[in-house]
CSV table of C-alpha atoms in Angstrom, one decimal:
chain,number,residue,atom,x,y,z
M,1,MET,CA,15.4,120.7,127.4
M,2,LYS,CA,16.7,117.7,125.6
M,3,ASN,CA,19.6,119.6,124.1
M,4,LEU,CA,20.7,120.6,127.7
M,5,SER,CA,20.5,116.9,128.7
M,6,TYR,CA,22.7,116.0,125.7
M,7,GLU,CA,25.3,118.6,126.7
M,8,LYS,CA,25.3,117.8,130.5
M,9,ASP,CA,25.0,114.0,130.5
M,10,ARG,CA,28.3,112.1,130.1
M,11,ARG,CA,29.4,108.7,128.8
M,12,ASN,CA,32.5,106.7,129.4
M,13,SER,CA,34.3,106.6,126.0
M,14,TYR,CA,37.6,105.3,127.3
M,15,GLY,CA,36.7,101.8,126.4
M,16,GLU,CA,36.7,100.3,129.9
M,17,ASN,CA,33.9,99.0,131.9
M,18,ASP,CA,32.5,101.8,134.0
M,19,LYS,CA,32.9,99.9,137.3
M,20,SER,CA,36.6,99.2,136.6
M,21,SER,CA,37.1,102.9,135.7
M,22,ARG,CA,35.7,104.0,139.0
M,23,LYS,CA,38.1,101.6,140.8
M,24,ASN,CA,41.1,102.5,138.6
M,25,ILE,CA,40.7,106.2,139.1
M,26,ARG,CA,40.8,105.8,142.9
M,27,LYS,CA,43.8,103.5,142.5
M,28,ARG,CA,45.8,105.9,140.3
M,29,GLU,CA,45.1,108.9,142.5
M,30,LYS,CA,46.3,106.8,145.5
M,31,GLN,CA,49.5,105.7,143.7
M,32,SER,CA,50.4,109.3,142.7
M,33,SER,CA,50.0,110.5,146.3
M,34,GLN,CA,52.1,107.6,147.6
M,35,LEU,CA,54.8,108.4,145.2
M,36,PHE,CA,54.8,112.1,146.3
M,37,ARG,CA,55.0,111.1,150.0
M,38,ARG,CA,57.8,108.6,149.3
M,39,THR,CA,60.0,111.0,147.5
M,40,ALA,CA,59.4,113.7,150.1
M,41,SER,CA,60.3,111.4,153.0
M,42,ASN,CA,63.4,110.1,151.2
M,43,LEU,CA,64.7,113.7,150.7
M,44,ALA,CA,63.7,114.6,154.2
M,45,ARG,CA,65.8,111.6,155.5
M,46,LEU,CA,68.8,113.1,153.7
M,47,THR,CA,68.4,116.4,155.6
M,48,ASN,CA,68.4,114.6,159.0
M,49,HIS,CA,72.1,113.7,158.6
M,50,GLU,CA,74.9,115.9,159.8
M,51,ILE,CA,75.6,118.2,156.8
M,52,ASP,CA,76.5,121.8,156.4
M,53,GLU,CA,73.8,124.5,156.3
M,54,THR,CA,74.2,125.4,152.6
M,55,PHE,CA,73.8,121.8,151.5
M,56,SER,CA,70.7,121.5,153.7
M,57,GLN,CA,69.2,124.6,152.1
M,58,GLU,CA,69.8,123.2,148.6
M,59,ILE,CA,68.1,120.0,149.5
M,60,GLU,CA,65.1,121.8,151.0
M,61,SER,CA,64.7,123.9,147.8
M,62,GLU,CA,65.0,120.7,145.7
M,63,ILE,CA,62.3,119.1,147.8
M,64,LYS,CA,60.0,122.1,147.1
M,65,VAL,CA,60.8,121.9,143.3
M,66,ASN,CA,60.2,118.1,143.2
M,67,GLU,CA,56.9,118.6,145.1
M,68,LYS,CA,55.7,121.0,142.4
M,69,ILE,CA,56.8,118.8,139.6
M,70,SER,CA,55.3,115.7,141.1
M,71,ARG,CA,52.0,117.5,141.7
M,72,LEU,CA,51.9,118.6,138.1
M,73,LYS,CA,52.7,115.2,136.7
M,74,SER,CA,50.3,113.4,139.1
M,75,PHE,CA,47.2,111.6,137.9
M,76,LYS,CA,44.5,113.8,136.4
M,77,LYS,CA,41.0,112.5,135.7
M,78,GLU,CA,39.9,113.1,132.1
M,79,PRO,CA,36.3,114.1,131.8
M,80,ASP,CA,33.9,111.7,130.1
M,81,GLN,CA,32.5,112.4,126.6
M,82,SER,CA,29.3,114.3,126.4
M,83,LEU,CA,26.2,112.3,125.3
M,84,LYS,CA,25.9,114.5,122.2
M,85,GLU,CA,29.5,113.7,121.1
M,86,HIS,CA,29.0,110.0,122.0
M,87,LEU,CA,25.9,109.7,119.9
M,88,LYS,CA,27.6,111.4,116.9
M,89,TYR,CA,30.5,108.9,117.2
M,90,GLN,CA,28.1,105.9,117.4
M,91,GLN,CA,26.2,107.1,114.3
M,92,GLY,CA,29.4,107.5,112.4
M,93,ARG,CA,30.5,104.0,113.3
M,94,ARG,CA,27.1,102.6,112.3
M,95,LYS,CA,27.4,104.2,108.8
M,96,ILE,CA,30.9,102.7,108.3
M,97,HIS,CA,29.8,99.2,109.3
M,98,GLU,CA,26.6,99.2,107.1
């Protein structure tokens, strides 16, 4: 039962305060969404002008490509370290500093 707990429980190993991590994760997700919406609206504004049909189709395809790229590059939350790995790391640090 204890081994299962060591595998499932997680610890923040990024080096930040856990409260600031919770705030920063939300902030980064929000920023990536805002960036996506901004680029999409800028490209959509270009299509509203009087332009020929082929150029309009090229811009629409570019919007779709940029959407996929921005979604792939957007913020992804990294999982925290398992408690088992965290304890091994701490023990290793204790041995070094003794």
